Structures are given as C-alpha cells and as structure tokens.
Amino acid sequence: MKIFNEDLGKMEKIRHRGAELSVWIKGDGKNSLLFVHGFPFDHEMYRTSCEPLSDEFRVMIPDLRGFGESRFLTGLEENGGVESSGGSIEGAETGGEGESRNQGERVTMGEFADDLIALLDHFQIDKTILCGLSMGGYIAMNFARRYPERLAGLILCDTNSHPDPPEKRKGRLQLADSIFSTGPVPLPEGMIPNLLAPETRSNAPETVRSLREMILRQSPRGIAAAARGMADRDDSTPFLASIPVPALVIGGEMDPISPPEGMRSLANALSDARLVILKGAAHLPPMEVPAAFTDSVRSFARDVYRSFI
Ligand code: MLT
C-alpha cells in the first residue's frame, strides 16, 4: 500500500517476517540515507532534521517493527486467512494477536537489522549510508558487522558498542514485564530529563511535547520486545575496527546516556571515523539541534558519495 503526498514524503508498507513495516521516504536522489530511530520512538524523531536532506538524497526513515506505524501481523494475516501454528519472532505466541500481549517475546538487534535489509531490497538499493541513534546505533553496528557490503557509510549517534551491565539488563527485563500493566504512561517523566538538554526543556516546549506524544503512542508489545532484544545484545566493540566504510560519530554535548567521552572512544575504535559533538543537545540531537544535525550528516554524506564517482 502507498500513501502519496509528495510534499510530506510518503509512507510505504512492506511485509517482512511477521510484520508490516512502515517506512517514510522522500527524495529521489540516487544516493540514499537510511535513519534508524532509538527507543521508544518512531520515524518522527528524525523528520525535522532529515526532511531537508531529501533535496539531495533519497531519505528513508522506517518505524522499527512494533513501533510507530509498523505492526506485528496476526497469524491469519501472515497466512492469507489460514491460522498459523507458529510465530516468526522469538517468544511470540502462536496465532499472534497483532498488537496484544506476547509474554517473553523479543526482537533482537539482528532481526531489526534484517528488516533494514528487506527495506533496501524492496527499494533495490545496493548500498546506503546507515545512521542509527542509540538503540538505532546498536542495530546499525549489528548491520555493519553482518552486511558490510550493503554500506556506503555509517553514522553512529549517541550510542555505544557495549552490552548492558547486569543492573541495566535487569531493569530492561523488568520494564518489559511491567509495561503491559502500566502502558507507556510512566515513561516520559522518567526519560525526558535524560533525553533532552536543560535548554531544550525550557526553551523548546514543542519539542518536549512531540517527544512525550511519540513515547506515549508506542505499543507495550513493541516496547517490551525491543527492551528484551537490547538486554540480550552482543558486544560490538571487537568488530568496530573492521568496519570497512567511513563513519561519522555524533554526540550531544550534554548527553548523560552516551556522554562525549564515550562517543570519542567509539570514534577512536573505528578505523575511519570523524567525531562531531553538538552543542546544546543531550541524547536527541536530531530533535534538539536539527539544523546542526542536518549539516553534519549532509557534509559527511557528500564526502562519502563523492568518493563513489
Ligand atoms: C535509546 O535512545 O534508544 C535508548 O537510550 C537506548 C537504550 O536504552 O540503551
């Protein structure tokens, strides 16, 4: 299904392994940029900063499975009306209930990366620059390790290459269980002070409001499955030096989750990386300092694609 509005970009829907994936796409340049959102967000977190890039590049921003407009299919939908006896996502109940509870379900970083490959195949894109923020970065590092031939360049934003320490892992698993009774309602209050810089919180009420609304519209099932997937993610650190493409590492100057020192170590561990620390931003530079984020990505992408000519 395609919904067209050329000015706003379009949402395309693609079915892949038990999910209907939704991707916002704009621009028809031969060089592409694929942006992967963080947790628990959707494509809207990139819209303001990435839409301007569509004058020069094909910009794709998917909603990861279980987030935004991407949804898990029911067994009936998957099988064209015939009840399924098994799900394709680990832990999924049989004869899936679409968006309802799935105890123990998780989507791994590798499964999210496989969905990105399905999108690239659908759009017949051989290589792309892939940008991932925070959880999106965990997914981008998994992608870079397993599908280096599909990368033209890599952008890692406010993320890290390490697995969770035990306490953090425990907290994620607790969240995955409790989210079915609370829903996302308690999340914004606890998360927003770490996601947005003090300036953003006091001077940009629209940004605060849209972030809050974005978190509140995510489904418990998607949140739980991704939280369990993050809890089980591998250490990407040993593979960083072998990533064979140029990289850009972007950090927010005031990010308490992925502080600048960590972003510097990440850039140093990559074989060919430049580092940009953006002033006035915490964990979400694309929402907090959109123009600076756009400029950093544009300048990197121009350099990468220039070397392809
Ligand atoms: C995110 O923004 O994606 C989260 O901070 C990732 C995480 O919880 O590790």
Coordinates of C-alpha atoms and ligand atoms in Angstrom, one line a residue:
M1 CA 0.0 0.0 0.0
K2 CA 1.3 3.5 -0.8
I3 CA 0.1 6.8 0.6
F4 CA 1.3 9.7 -1.6
N5 CA 1.8 13.3 -0.7
E6 CA 4.9 14.4 -2.4
D7 CA 5.4 17.5 -0.1
L8 CA 5.2 15.5 3.1
G9 CA 7.0 12.4 1.8
K10 CA 5.2 9.1 1.6
M11 CA 4.7 6.2 3.9
E12 CA 5.3 2.8 2.2
K13 CA 4.3 -0.5 3.8
I14 CA 6.3 -3.6 3.3
R15 CA 5.6 -7.1 4.8
H16 CA 8.6 -9.0 6.1
R17 CA 8.7 -11.9 8.5
G18 CA 5.6 -11.5 10.6
A19 CA 5.4 -7.7 10.5
E20 CA 4.1 -4.9 8.3
L21 CA 6.9 -2.4 8.2
S22 CA 6.2 1.2 7.6
V23 CA 8.9 3.5 6.1
W24 CA 8.8 7.2 5.5
I25 CA 10.5 8.1 2.3
K26 CA 11.3 11.3 0.5
G27 CA 13.6 12.4 -2.3
D28 CA 14.7 10.6 -5.4
G29 CA 18.4 11.1 -5.4
K30 CA 20.5 8.1 -6.5
N31 CA 22.3 8.3 -3.2
S32 CA 20.4 7.2 -0.1
L33 CA 20.4 7.8 3.6
L34 CA 18.6 5.3 6.0
F35 CA 17.9 6.5 9.5
V36 CA 17.1 4.2 12.4
H37 CA 15.4 5.6 15.4
G38 CA 16.0 5.0 19.1
F39 CA 13.9 3.5 21.9
P40 CA 11.0 4.0 22.4
F41 CA 10.5 6.3 19.4
D42 CA 9.5 6.2 15.8
H43 CA 10.4 7.9 12.5
E44 CA 9.1 11.2 13.7
M45 CA 12.2 11.8 15.8
Y46 CA 14.2 12.4 12.6
R47 CA 11.6 14.2 10.4
T48 CA 12.5 17.8 11.0
S49 CA 16.3 17.3 10.6
C50 CA 16.2 14.7 7.8
E51 CA 13.5 16.1 5.5
P52 CA 15.8 18.9 4.3
L53 CA 18.3 16.2 3.2
S54 CA 15.7 14.9 0.6
D55 CA 16.7 17.8 -1.8
E56 CA 19.9 15.9 -2.4
F57 CA 19.5 12.3 -1.2
R58 CA 16.8 9.6 -1.0
V59 CA 15.9 9.7 2.7
M60 CA 14.3 6.6 4.3
I61 CA 13.1 6.5 7.9
P62 CA 11.5 3.3 8.9
D63 CA 9.4 2.6 12.0
L64 CA 11.1 -0.4 13.5
R65 CA 8.8 -3.5 14.0
G66 CA 6.4 -2.9 16.8
F67 CA 6.9 0.9 16.8
G68 CA 5.1 3.8 15.1
E69 CA 3.0 2.6 12.2
S70 CA 4.9 -0.7 11.9
R71 CA 2.9 -3.6 13.4
F72 CA 3.2 -7.3 14.1
L73 CA 0.9 -9.3 11.8
T74 CA -1.6 -11.8 13.2
G75 CA -1.2 -15.4 12.2
L76 CA -4.2 -15.1 10.0
E77 CA -2.8 -12.1 8.1
E78 CA 0.6 -13.8 7.6
N79 CA -1.0 -16.9 6.1
G80 CA -3.6 -15.2 3.9
G81 CA -6.6 -16.2 6.1
V82 CA -5.2 -19.6 7.3
E83 CA -4.5 -19.7 11.1
S84 CA -0.7 -20.0 11.8
S85 CA 0.8 -22.5 14.1
G86 CA 3.9 -20.6 14.9
G87 CA 5.3 -17.0 15.0
S88 CA 8.5 -15.8 13.3
I89 CA 9.6 -13.7 16.3
E90 CA 11.2 -15.5 19.2
G91 CA 8.7 -16.0 22.1
A92 CA 5.7 -15.0 20.0
E93 CA 2.5 -16.8 20.9
T94 CA 1.0 -18.9 18.2
G95 CA -1.8 -17.5 16.1
G96 CA -0.5 -14.0 17.0
E97 CA -2.8 -11.3 18.3
G98 CA -1.4 -8.5 16.3
E99 CA -0.7 -5.8 19.0
S100 CA -1.7 -7.7 22.1
R101 CA 0.5 -9.2 24.8
N102 CA 3.2 -11.7 23.9
Q103 CA 4.9 -12.9 27.1
G104 CA 8.7 -13.2 26.7
E105 CA 8.7 -12.0 23.1
R106 CA 11.8 -10.2 22.0
V107 CA 13.1 -8.7 18.7
T108 CA 16.9 -9.0 18.6
M109 CA 19.2 -6.3 17.1
G110 CA 19.9 -8.8 14.3
E111 CA 16.2 -9.1 13.5
F112 CA 15.8 -5.4 13.3
A113 CA 18.9 -5.3 11.0
D114 CA 17.3 -8.0 8.8
D115 CA 14.3 -5.8 8.4
L116 CA 16.5 -3.0 7.1
I117 CA 17.9 -5.3 4.5
A118 CA 14.4 -6.2 3.5
L119 CA 13.7 -2.5 3.0
L120 CA 16.9 -1.9 0.9
D121 CA 16.0 -5.0 -1.2
H122 CA 12.4 -3.6 -1.7
F123 CA 13.8 -0.3 -2.9
Q124 CA 16.5 -2.0 -4.9
I125 CA 19.2 -0.1 -3.1
D126 CA 22.6 -1.8 -3.2
K127 CA 24.4 0.4 -0.7
T128 CA 23.4 3.1 1.7
I129 CA 24.7 5.4 4.4
L130 CA 23.1 4.0 7.5
C131 CA 22.5 6.2 10.6
G132 CA 21.4 4.8 13.9
L133 CA 20.8 6.7 17.1
S134 CA 21.2 4.9 20.5
M135 CA 19.2 1.7 20.0
G136 CA 19.3 2.5 16.3
G137 CA 23.1 2.5 16.7
Y138 CA 23.1 -1.0 18.3
I139 CA 21.1 -2.1 15.2
A140 CA 23.4 -0.2 12.8
M141 CA 26.5 -1.9 14.4
N142 CA 24.9 -5.3 14.0
F143 CA 24.1 -4.5 10.4
A144 CA 27.7 -3.2 9.7
R145 CA 29.1 -6.5 11.1
R146 CA 26.8 -8.8 9.1
Y147 CA 26.1 -6.8 5.9
P148 CA 29.2 -4.6 5.3
E149 CA 28.7 -5.0 1.5
R150 CA 25.4 -3.0 1.8
L151 CA 27.0 0.0 3.4
A152 CA 28.4 3.1 1.8
G153 CA 29.0 4.8 5.2
L154 CA 27.9 4.6 8.8
I155 CA 26.7 7.3 11.2
L156 CA 26.5 6.4 14.9
C157 CA 24.7 8.9 17.1
D158 CA 24.5 8.9 20.9
T159 CA 25.1 5.2 21.2
N160 CA 27.7 2.7 22.5
S161 CA 29.1 -0.6 21.3
H162 CA 28.9 -2.4 24.7
P163 CA 26.4 -4.9 26.0
D164 CA 24.3 -3.9 29.0
P165 CA 25.9 -4.2 32.5
P166 CA 23.9 -6.6 34.7
E167 CA 21.9 -3.9 36.5
K168 CA 20.8 -2.2 33.3
R169 CA 19.9 -5.6 31.8
K170 CA 17.7 -6.4 34.8
G171 CA 16.0 -3.1 34.6
R172 CA 15.1 -3.6 30.9
L173 CA 13.6 -7.0 31.6
Q174 CA 11.6 -5.5 34.5
L175 CA 10.3 -2.8 32.1
A176 CA 9.4 -5.4 29.5
D177 CA 7.2 -7.2 32.1
S178 CA 5.7 -4.1 33.7
I179 CA 4.8 -2.2 30.5
F180 CA 1.8 -4.5 29.9
S181 CA 0.1 -3.3 33.1
T182 CA 1.2 0.4 33.1
G183 CA 1.4 1.1 29.3
P184 CA 3.9 3.8 28.3
V185 CA 2.3 6.4 30.6
P186 CA 5.1 6.5 33.3
L187 CA 7.9 6.6 30.7
P188 CA 8.1 10.3 29.6
E189 CA 8.5 11.6 33.1
G190 CA 11.5 9.3 33.9
M191 CA 13.1 9.5 30.5
I192 CA 12.8 13.1 29.2
P193 CA 15.2 14.7 31.7
N194 CA 17.9 12.4 30.3
L195 CA 16.9 12.7 26.7
L196 CA 16.7 16.5 26.3
A197 CA 19.2 19.1 27.4
P198 CA 18.0 21.6 30.1
E199 CA 17.9 24.4 27.4
T200 CA 15.7 22.2 25.2
R201 CA 13.3 21.5 28.1
S202 CA 13.0 25.2 29.0
N203 CA 13.1 26.8 25.6
A204 CA 11.5 24.3 23.2
P205 CA 8.1 23.3 24.6
E206 CA 7.0 22.0 21.1
T207 CA 10.0 19.5 21.1
V208 CA 9.2 18.4 24.6
R209 CA 5.5 17.9 23.7
S210 CA 6.2 16.0 20.5
L211 CA 8.7 13.7 22.3
R212 CA 6.2 13.0 25.0
E213 CA 3.5 12.2 22.5
M214 CA 5.9 10.0 20.5
I215 CA 6.7 7.9 23.6
L216 CA 3.1 7.6 24.6
R217 CA 1.9 6.3 21.3
Q218 CA 4.2 3.3 21.3
S219 CA 2.7 -0.1 22.0
P220 CA 3.6 -2.1 25.1
R221 CA 4.3 -5.1 22.8
G222 CA 6.8 -3.2 20.7
I223 CA 8.5 -1.7 23.8
A224 CA 8.7 -5.0 25.6
A225 CA 10.1 -6.9 22.6
A226 CA 12.8 -4.3 21.9
A227 CA 13.7 -3.9 25.6
R228 CA 14.4 -7.7 25.7
G229 CA 16.3 -7.5 22.4
M230 CA 18.5 -4.8 23.8
A231 CA 19.1 -6.7 27.0
D232 CA 20.4 -9.6 25.0
R233 CA 22.6 -7.7 22.5
D234 CA 26.2 -8.7 21.8
D235 CA 29.3 -6.6 22.3
S236 CA 30.0 -4.9 19.0
T237 CA 33.3 -3.4 20.2
P238 CA 35.6 -6.2 18.8
F239 CA 34.2 -5.6 15.3
L240 CA 34.4 -1.8 15.1
A241 CA 37.9 -1.7 13.7
S242 CA 37.0 -4.0 10.8
I243 CA 34.0 -1.9 9.6
P244 CA 35.2 -1.2 6.1
V245 CA 33.5 2.2 5.4
P246 CA 33.9 5.8 6.6
A247 CA 32.0 6.7 9.7
L248 CA 30.7 9.8 11.4
V249 CA 30.1 9.7 15.2
I250 CA 27.8 12.3 16.5
G251 CA 27.2 13.0 20.2
G252 CA 25.2 15.6 22.2
E253 CA 27.5 17.7 24.4
M254 CA 25.1 17.2 27.4
D255 CA 24.1 13.6 26.8
P256 CA 24.1 11.8 30.1
I257 CA 23.2 8.4 28.5
S258 CA 26.0 8.4 25.9
P259 CA 28.4 11.1 27.1
P260 CA 31.0 12.8 24.8
E261 CA 33.9 10.7 26.3
G262 CA 32.1 7.5 25.2
M263 CA 31.5 8.9 21.7
R264 CA 35.2 9.8 21.5
S265 CA 36.2 6.2 22.4
L266 CA 33.7 4.9 19.8
A267 CA 35.2 7.1 17.1
N268 CA 38.7 6.0 18.1
A269 CA 37.8 2.4 17.9
L270 CA 36.5 2.7 14.3
S271 CA 39.2 2.6 11.5
D272 CA 38.0 5.7 9.7
A273 CA 35.8 8.0 11.7
R274 CA 35.2 11.7 12.3
L275 CA 33.7 12.9 15.5
V276 CA 31.2 15.8 16.0
I277 CA 30.0 16.8 19.4
L278 CA 26.9 19.1 19.1
K279 CA 26.5 21.9 21.5
G280 CA 23.1 22.5 23.1
A281 CA 22.0 18.8 22.7
A282 CA 21.7 15.9 25.0
H283 CA 20.6 12.4 23.8
L284 CA 18.4 13.5 20.8
P285 CA 20.4 16.0 18.6
P286 CA 18.1 15.4 15.6
M287 CA 15.2 16.9 17.6
E288 CA 17.1 19.3 19.8
V289 CA 19.6 20.9 17.3
P290 CA 18.1 19.8 13.9
A291 CA 20.0 22.3 11.7
A292 CA 23.4 21.3 13.2
F293 CA 22.5 17.6 12.8
T294 CA 21.4 18.1 9.2
D295 CA 24.6 20.0 8.3
S296 CA 26.8 17.3 9.9
V297 CA 25.0 14.5 8.0
R298 CA 25.0 16.4 4.7
S299 CA 28.7 17.2 4.8
F300 CA 29.6 13.6 5.6
A301 CA 27.2 12.1 3.0
R302 CA 28.5 14.4 0.3
D303 CA 32.1 13.3 1.0
V304 CA 31.1 9.6 1.1
Y305 CA 29.2 9.7 -2.2
R306 CA 31.7 11.9 -3.9
S307 CA 34.3 9.1 -3.4
F308 CA 31.8 6.8 -5.3
I309 CA 32.0 8.7 -8.6
Ligands
MLT1 C1 17.6 4.9 23.0 O1 17.5 6.2 23.0 O2 17.4 4.2 22.0 C2 17.9 4.3 24.4 O3 18.6 5.2 25.2 C3 18.7 3.0 24.2 C4 18.9 2.3 25.5 O4 18.0 2.2 26.3 O5 20.0 1.7 25.6

